[in-house]
PDB file of C-alpha atoms and ligand atoms in Angstrom:
ATOM      1  CA  MET A   1     100.694 -31.255 -54.938  1.00  0.00           C
ATOM      2  CA  GLY A   2      99.065 -27.861 -55.539  1.00  0.00           C
ATOM      3  CA  ASP A   3      98.730 -27.056 -51.851  1.00  0.00           C
ATOM      4  CA  ILE A   4     102.363 -27.908 -51.185  1.00  0.00           C
ATOM      5  CA  GLN A   5     103.590 -25.924 -54.190  1.00  0.00           C
ATOM      6  CA  LYS A   6     101.774 -22.892 -52.783  1.00  0.00           C
ATOM      7  CA  ILE A   7     104.104 -22.904 -49.780  1.00  0.00           C
ATOM      8  CA  PHE A   8     107.188 -22.647 -52.008  1.00  0.00           C
ATOM      9  CA  GLU A   9     105.583 -19.833 -53.957  1.00  0.00           C
ATOM     10  CA  HIS A  10     104.803 -17.961 -50.735  1.00  0.00           C
ATOM     11  CA  ASN A  11     108.329 -18.602 -49.504  1.00  0.00           C
ATOM     12  CA  LYS A  12     109.861 -17.067 -52.616  1.00  0.00           C
ATOM     13  CA  ILE A  13     107.640 -13.966 -52.410  1.00  0.00           C
ATOM     14  CA  TRP A  14     108.489 -13.579 -48.693  1.00  0.00           C
ATOM     15  CA  ALA A  15     112.258 -14.035 -49.141  1.00  0.00           C
ATOM     16  CA  ASP A  16     112.380 -11.731 -52.191  1.00  0.00           C
ATOM     17  CA  LYS A  17     110.462  -8.993 -50.379  1.00  0.00           C
ATOM     18  CA  ILE A  18     112.816  -9.074 -47.390  1.00  0.00           C
ATOM     19  CA  LYS A  19     115.915  -9.047 -49.622  1.00  0.00           C
ATOM     20  CA  GLN A  20     114.485  -6.140 -51.559  1.00  0.00           C
ATOM     21  CA  ASP A  21     114.194  -4.130 -48.315  1.00  0.00           C
ATOM     22  CA  ASP A  22     117.529  -5.314 -46.903  1.00  0.00           C
ATOM     23  CA  PRO A  23     119.856  -7.279 -49.224  1.00  0.00           C
ATOM     24  CA  ASN A  24     122.013  -8.432 -46.273  1.00  0.00           C
ATOM     25  CA  TYR A  25     119.157  -9.523 -43.988  1.00  0.00           C
ATOM     26  CA  PHE A  26     119.564 -13.297 -44.382  1.00  0.00           C
ATOM     27  CA  ILE A  27     123.368 -13.167 -44.546  1.00  0.00           C
ATOM     28  CA  GLU A  28     123.521 -11.262 -41.254  1.00  0.00           C
ATOM     29  CA  LEU A  29     120.876 -13.439 -39.578  1.00  0.00           C
ATOM     30  CA  SER A  30     122.643 -16.635 -40.654  1.00  0.00           C
ATOM     31  CA  LYS A  31     125.850 -15.620 -38.843  1.00  0.00           C
ATOM     32  CA  LYS A  32     124.375 -15.937 -35.331  1.00  0.00           C
ATOM     33  CA  GLN A  33     121.255 -15.891 -33.204  1.00  0.00           C
ATOM     34  CA  THR A  34     121.036 -13.831 -30.019  1.00  0.00           C
ATOM     35  CA  PRO A  35     117.528 -14.421 -28.669  1.00  0.00           C
ATOM     36  CA  GLU A  36     116.748 -13.117 -25.182  1.00  0.00           C
ATOM     37  CA  TYR A  37     113.615 -15.201 -24.844  1.00  0.00           C
ATOM     38  CA  LEU A  38     112.703 -18.878 -24.759  1.00  0.00           C
ATOM     39  CA  TRP A  39     109.042 -19.525 -25.553  1.00  0.00           C
ATOM     40  CA  ILE A  40     107.521 -22.786 -24.332  1.00  0.00           C
ATOM     41  CA  GLY A  41     104.044 -22.923 -25.815  1.00  0.00           C
ATOM     42  CA  CYS A  42     101.305 -25.152 -27.163  1.00  0.00           C
ATOM     43  CA  SER A  43     101.616 -26.736 -30.618  1.00  0.00           C
ATOM     44  CA  ASP A  44      98.220 -25.263 -31.543  1.00  0.00           C
ATOM     45  CA  SER A  45      98.492 -23.765 -35.046  1.00  0.00           C
ATOM     46  CA  ARG A  46      96.598 -20.650 -33.926  1.00  0.00           C
ATOM     47  CA  VAL A  47      99.164 -19.649 -31.316  1.00  0.00           C
ATOM     48  CA  ALA A  48     102.031 -18.549 -33.532  1.00  0.00           C
ATOM     49  CA  SER A  49     104.749 -17.523 -31.079  1.00  0.00           C
ATOM     50  CA  ASN A  50     106.622 -15.021 -33.289  1.00  0.00           C
ATOM     51  CA  GLN A  51     103.489 -13.335 -34.602  1.00  0.00           C
ATOM     52  CA  VAL A  52     101.744 -12.918 -31.238  1.00  0.00           C
ATOM     53  CA  SER A  53     104.923 -11.658 -29.549  1.00  0.00           C
ATOM     54  CA  GLY A  54     105.914  -9.388 -32.429  1.00  0.00           C
ATOM     55  CA  LEU A  55     109.441 -10.816 -32.288  1.00  0.00           C
ATOM     56  CA  ARG A  56     111.482 -11.279 -35.452  1.00  0.00           C
ATOM     57  CA  PRO A  57     113.450 -14.349 -36.555  1.00  0.00           C
ATOM     58  CA  GLY A  58     116.531 -14.534 -34.314  1.00  0.00           C
ATOM     59  CA  GLU A  59     114.784 -12.992 -31.296  1.00  0.00           C
ATOM     60  CA  LEU A  60     112.793 -15.941 -29.929  1.00  0.00           C
ATOM     61  CA  PHE A  61     113.959 -19.502 -29.208  1.00  0.00           C
ATOM     62  CA  VAL A  62     110.958 -21.821 -29.296  1.00  0.00           C
ATOM     63  CA  HIS A  63     109.780 -25.154 -27.933  1.00  0.00           C
ATOM     64  CA  ARG A  64     106.203 -26.244 -28.455  1.00  0.00           C
ATOM     65  CA  ASN A  65     104.286 -29.332 -27.447  1.00  0.00           C
ATOM     66  CA  ILE A  66     100.668 -30.211 -26.793  1.00  0.00           C
ATOM     67  CA  ALA A  67      99.397 -28.139 -23.842  1.00  0.00           C
ATOM     68  CA  ASN A  68     102.832 -26.584 -23.098  1.00  0.00           C
ATOM     69  CA  VAL A  69     103.951 -29.186 -20.591  1.00  0.00           C
ATOM     70  CA  ILE A  70     107.408 -29.335 -18.992  1.00  0.00           C
ATOM     71  CA  VAL A  71     108.240 -32.826 -17.740  1.00  0.00           C
ATOM     72  CA  PRO A  72     111.622 -33.551 -16.101  1.00  0.00           C
ATOM     73  CA  THR A  73     111.992 -36.791 -18.099  1.00  0.00           C
ATOM     74  CA  ASP A  74     111.378 -35.120 -21.465  1.00  0.00           C
ATOM     75  CA  LEU A  75     114.869 -34.937 -22.987  1.00  0.00           C
ATOM     76  CA  ASN A  76     113.579 -32.924 -25.915  1.00  0.00           C
ATOM     77  CA  CYS A  77     112.225 -30.073 -23.800  1.00  0.00           C
ATOM     78  CA  LEU A  78     115.097 -30.199 -21.296  1.00  0.00           C
ATOM     79  CA  SER A  79     117.673 -30.033 -24.101  1.00  0.00           C
ATOM     80  CA  VAL A  80     115.964 -26.934 -25.453  1.00  0.00           C
ATOM     81  CA  VAL A  81     115.987 -25.345 -21.990  1.00  0.00           C
ATOM     82  CA  GLN A  82     119.643 -26.257 -21.436  1.00  0.00           C
ATOM     83  CA  PHE A  83     120.782 -24.907 -24.798  1.00  0.00           C
ATOM     84  CA  ALA A  84     118.737 -21.739 -24.350  1.00  0.00           C
ATOM     85  CA  VAL A  85     120.010 -21.061 -20.822  1.00  0.00           C
ATOM     86  CA  GLU A  86     123.620 -22.249 -21.007  1.00  0.00           C
ATOM     87  CA  VAL A  87     124.620 -21.529 -24.592  1.00  0.00           C
ATOM     88  CA  LEU A  88     122.320 -18.763 -25.809  1.00  0.00           C
ATOM     89  CA  LYS A  89     122.204 -17.187 -22.312  1.00  0.00           C
ATOM     90  CA  ILE A  90     118.583 -16.180 -22.717  1.00  0.00           C
ATOM     91  CA  LYS A  91     117.211 -13.909 -19.987  1.00  0.00           C
ATOM     92  CA  HIS A  92     113.552 -14.910 -19.976  1.00  0.00           C
ATOM     93  CA  ILE A  93     111.727 -18.219 -20.210  1.00  0.00           C
ATOM     94  CA  ILE A  94     108.072 -17.724 -21.115  1.00  0.00           C
ATOM     95  CA  VAL A  95     105.619 -20.554 -20.540  1.00  0.00           C
ATOM     96  CA  CYS A  96     102.628 -19.517 -22.614  1.00  0.00           C
ATOM     97  CA  GLY A  97      99.347 -21.417 -22.582  1.00  0.00           C
ATOM     98  CA  HIS A  98      96.143 -20.447 -24.320  1.00  0.00           C
ATOM     99  CA  TYR A  99      92.469 -20.431 -23.454  1.00  0.00           C
ATOM    100  CA  GLY A 100      90.363 -23.116 -25.102  1.00  0.00           C
ATOM    101  CA  CYS A 101      93.349 -25.477 -25.369  1.00  0.00           C
ATOM    102  CA  GLY A 102      92.297 -28.785 -26.956  1.00  0.00           C
ATOM    103  CA  GLY A 103      94.813 -30.735 -24.863  1.00  0.00           C
ATOM    104  CA  ILE A 104      93.395 -29.309 -21.646  1.00  0.00           C
ATOM    105  CA  LYS A 105      89.832 -30.018 -22.818  1.00  0.00           C
ATOM    106  CA  ALA A 106      90.742 -33.617 -23.613  1.00  0.00           C
ATOM    107  CA  ALA A 107      92.340 -34.055 -20.186  1.00  0.00           C
ATOM    108  CA  LEU A 108      89.028 -33.067 -18.560  1.00  0.00           C
ATOM    109  CA  GLU A 109      87.042 -35.641 -20.530  1.00  0.00           C
ATOM    110  CA  LEU A 110      86.103 -39.034 -19.171  1.00  0.00           C
ATOM    111  CA  LYS A 111      87.015 -40.852 -22.357  1.00  0.00           C
ATOM    112  CA  GLU A 112      89.953 -42.356 -24.226  1.00  0.00           C
ATOM    113  CA  HIS A 113      91.949 -40.474 -26.880  1.00  0.00           C
ATOM    114  CA  GLY A 114      94.690 -43.013 -27.579  1.00  0.00           C
ATOM    115  CA  LEU A 115      98.423 -42.577 -26.949  1.00  0.00           C
ATOM    116  CA  ILE A 116      98.058 -38.888 -26.164  1.00  0.00           C
ATOM    117  CA  ASP A 117      96.272 -39.749 -22.911  1.00  0.00           C
ATOM    118  CA  ASN A 118      99.698 -40.647 -21.501  1.00  0.00           C
ATOM    119  CA  TRP A 119     101.036 -37.179 -22.286  1.00  0.00           C
ATOM    120  CA  LEU A 120      97.849 -35.543 -21.015  1.00  0.00           C
ATOM    121  CA  SER A 121      98.109 -37.416 -17.703  1.00  0.00           C
ATOM    122  CA  HIS A 122     100.402 -34.532 -16.689  1.00  0.00           C
ATOM    123  CA  ILE A 123      97.404 -32.227 -17.083  1.00  0.00           C
ATOM    124  CA  ARG A 124      95.217 -34.623 -15.124  1.00  0.00           C
ATOM    125  CA  THR A 125      97.744 -34.340 -12.282  1.00  0.00           C
ATOM    126  CA  VAL A 126      97.281 -30.542 -12.343  1.00  0.00           C
ATOM    127  CA  HIS A 127      93.510 -31.146 -12.354  1.00  0.00           C
ATOM    128  CA  ARG A 128      93.780 -33.429  -9.307  1.00  0.00           C
ATOM    129  CA  THR A 129      95.827 -30.840  -7.400  1.00  0.00           C
ATOM    130  CA  HIS A 130      93.187 -28.147  -8.029  1.00  0.00           C
ATOM    131  CA  ARG A 131      90.087 -30.344  -8.122  1.00  0.00           C
ATOM    132  CA  GLU A 132      88.274 -28.442  -5.398  1.00  0.00           C
ATOM    133  CA  GLU A 133      88.650 -25.046  -7.080  1.00  0.00           C
ATOM    134  CA  LEU A 134      87.755 -26.436 -10.513  1.00  0.00           C
ATOM    135  CA  ASN A 135      84.655 -28.238  -9.232  1.00  0.00           C
ATOM    136  CA  GLY A 136      83.417 -24.918  -7.868  1.00  0.00           C
ATOM    137  CA  ILE A 137      83.482 -23.265 -11.313  1.00  0.00           C
ATOM    138  CA  LYS A 138      80.247 -23.201 -13.314  1.00  0.00           C
ATOM    139  CA  GLY A 139      80.322 -24.179 -16.990  1.00  0.00           C
ATOM    140  CA  GLN A 140      82.733 -26.543 -18.757  1.00  0.00           C
ATOM    141  CA  ASP A 141      84.334 -23.773 -20.856  1.00  0.00           C
ATOM    142  CA  ASN A 142      85.134 -21.778 -17.716  1.00  0.00           C
ATOM    143  CA  ARG A 143      86.591 -24.879 -16.054  1.00  0.00           C
ATOM    144  CA  VAL A 144      88.735 -25.571 -19.133  1.00  0.00           C
ATOM    145  CA  ASN A 145      89.991 -21.988 -19.200  1.00  0.00           C
ATOM    146  CA  ARG A 146      90.861 -21.974 -15.503  1.00  0.00           C
ATOM    147  CA  LEU A 147      92.719 -25.274 -15.930  1.00  0.00           C
ATOM    148  CA  CYS A 148      94.591 -23.650 -18.850  1.00  0.00           C
ATOM    149  CA  GLU A 149      95.780 -20.972 -16.395  1.00  0.00           C
ATOM    150  CA  LEU A 150      96.548 -23.420 -13.574  1.00  0.00           C
ATOM    151  CA  ASN A 151      98.524 -25.580 -15.998  1.00  0.00           C
ATOM    152  CA  VAL A 152     100.715 -22.612 -16.968  1.00  0.00           C
ATOM    153  CA  ILE A 153     101.330 -21.857 -13.285  1.00  0.00           C
ATOM    154  CA  GLU A 154     102.300 -25.508 -12.600  1.00  0.00           C
ATOM    155  CA  GLN A 155     104.570 -25.611 -15.657  1.00  0.00           C
ATOM    156  CA  VAL A 156     106.363 -22.436 -14.567  1.00  0.00           C
ATOM    157  CA  ALA A 157     107.149 -24.270 -11.318  1.00  0.00           C
ATOM    158  CA  ASN A 158     108.313 -27.318 -13.301  1.00  0.00           C
ATOM    159  CA  VAL A 159     110.765 -25.150 -15.281  1.00  0.00           C
ATOM    160  CA  CYS A 160     112.078 -23.655 -12.030  1.00  0.00           C
ATOM    161  CA  ASN A 161     112.459 -27.134 -10.539  1.00  0.00           C
ATOM    162  CA  THR A 162     114.935 -28.210 -13.230  1.00  0.00           C
ATOM    163  CA  SER A 163     118.622 -28.472 -12.364  1.00  0.00           C
ATOM    164  CA  ILE A 164     119.347 -26.312 -15.439  1.00  0.00           C
ATOM    165  CA  VAL A 165     117.472 -23.241 -14.240  1.00  0.00           C
ATOM    166  CA  GLN A 166     118.616 -23.661 -10.641  1.00  0.00           C
ATOM    167  CA  ARG A 167     122.266 -23.954 -11.720  1.00  0.00           C
ATOM    168  CA  ALA A 168     121.898 -20.715 -13.662  1.00  0.00           C
ATOM    169  CA  TRP A 169     120.619 -18.968 -10.533  1.00  0.00           C
ATOM    170  CA  ASN A 170     123.347 -20.540  -8.379  1.00  0.00           C
ATOM    171  CA  ASN A 171     125.893 -19.176 -10.848  1.00  0.00           C
ATOM    172  CA  GLY A 172     124.428 -15.712 -10.462  1.00  0.00           C
ATOM    173  CA  ASN A 173     122.959 -15.554 -13.974  1.00  0.00           C
ATOM    174  CA  GLU A 174     120.075 -13.213 -14.668  1.00  0.00           C
ATOM    175  CA  LEU A 175     117.105 -15.428 -15.561  1.00  0.00           C
ATOM    176  CA  SER A 176     113.352 -15.022 -15.120  1.00  0.00           C
ATOM    177  CA  VAL A 177     110.599 -17.559 -15.738  1.00  0.00           C
ATOM    178  CA  HIS A 178     107.171 -16.182 -16.642  1.00  0.00           C
ATOM    179  CA  GLY A 179     103.654 -17.602 -17.000  1.00  0.00           C
ATOM    180  CA  TRP A 180     101.472 -16.093 -19.720  1.00  0.00           C
ATOM    181  CA  ILE A 181      98.233 -17.013 -21.402  1.00  0.00           C
ATOM    182  CA  TYR A 182      97.028 -16.170 -24.890  1.00  0.00           C
ATOM    183  CA  ASN A 183      93.424 -15.427 -25.786  1.00  0.00           C
ATOM    184  CA  MET A 184      92.688 -16.667 -29.302  1.00  0.00           C
ATOM    185  CA  THR A 185      89.399 -14.780 -29.434  1.00  0.00           C
ATOM    186  CA  ASP A 186      90.998 -11.323 -29.187  1.00  0.00           C
ATOM    187  CA  GLY A 187      94.703 -11.920 -29.846  1.00  0.00           C
ATOM    188  CA  ASN A 188      95.796 -10.642 -26.431  1.00  0.00           C
ATOM    189  CA  LEU A 189      98.505 -12.028 -24.177  1.00  0.00           C
ATOM    190  CA  LYS A 190      98.019 -11.888 -20.393  1.00  0.00           C
ATOM    191  CA  ASP A 191     100.717 -12.119 -17.733  1.00  0.00           C
ATOM    192  CA  LEU A 192      99.513 -14.437 -14.958  1.00  0.00           C
ATOM    193  CA  GLY A 193     101.794 -12.693 -12.471  1.00  0.00           C
ATOM    194  CA  VAL A 194     103.759 -15.779 -11.402  1.00  0.00           C
ATOM    195  CA  SER A 195     107.246 -14.756 -12.523  1.00  0.00           C
ATOM    196  CA  VAL A 196     110.178 -16.336 -10.710  1.00  0.00           C
ATOM    197  CA  ASN A 197     113.750 -15.012 -10.827  1.00  0.00           C
ATOM    198  CA  SER A 198     115.601 -16.560  -7.898  1.00  0.00           C
ATOM    199  CA  LEU A 199     116.153 -19.843  -6.072  1.00  0.00           C
ATOM    200  CA  GLU A 200     114.540 -18.443  -2.922  1.00  0.00           C
ATOM    201  CA  GLN A 201     111.185 -18.408  -4.740  1.00  0.00           C
ATOM    202  CA  VAL A 202     111.390 -22.145  -5.488  1.00  0.00           C
ATOM    203  CA  CYS A 203     109.596 -24.609  -3.180  1.00  0.00           C
ATOM    204  CA  GLU A 204     112.248 -25.976  -0.767  1.00  0.00           C
ATOM    205  CA  THR A 205     111.428 -29.571  -1.669  1.00  0.00           C
ATOM    206  CA  PHE A 206     112.709 -28.930  -5.200  1.00  0.00           C
ATOM    207  CA  ARG A 207     115.802 -26.861  -4.425  1.00  0.00           C
ATOM    208  CA  PHE A 208     119.106 -28.454  -5.371  1.00  0.00           C
ATOM    209  CA  GLY A 209     122.000 -26.067  -4.867  1.00  0.00           C
ATOM    210  CA  SER A 210     121.068 -24.482  -1.574  1.00  0.00           C
ATOM    211  CA  MET A 211     120.533 -27.884   0.098  1.00  0.00           C
ATOM    212  CA  LEU A 212     124.236 -28.654  -0.301  1.00  0.00           C
ATOM    213  CA  ARG A 213     125.486 -25.462   1.314  1.00  0.00           C
TER     214      ARG A 213
HETATM  215 CO1   CO B 301      96.658 -25.955 -26.894  1.00  0.00          CO
END
């Protein structure tokens, strides 16, 4: 029980310190949230979205899963995206992967890991698409890290291929989708330069709205 009790002790110190600095902080924050960003990242405990982005509670809406995957049949992730885009009216969706991702490593291994292999099959699909490039890279760590980047790029496309994001663009809403990667060994974020902010940038095969016009 000691380890669990420690969390409550830390919580009290944290809450008291904030209230000391600003007695109305929690009251004000509890009234509403107005985040401009949705973060879709890995569940890895070392990639703490608020800390690495420097954003305070109320400024970042967050969805995390193993290896930051966006699948169009995942109601959990899609509900987060819909709420963020349509209700919170966030302006930026950030898909953030990280180098050395355990999920990506596992997806490159020729062995079984149990149920999670079904989830990681989405990563294997990314691997298959880029097999030639990945086979040309020397060293397993380098291959893993490149697949971490390629996965982010594919997941940015998956976000853009959702009806939710495309409807927002069709309605003229300002919305950008970005692909970033975090380096756990130095704490730095890197923009992979694959940002998308309009329907015209989406592969025609996946466009909904414009096909009907
Ligand atoms: Co990870």
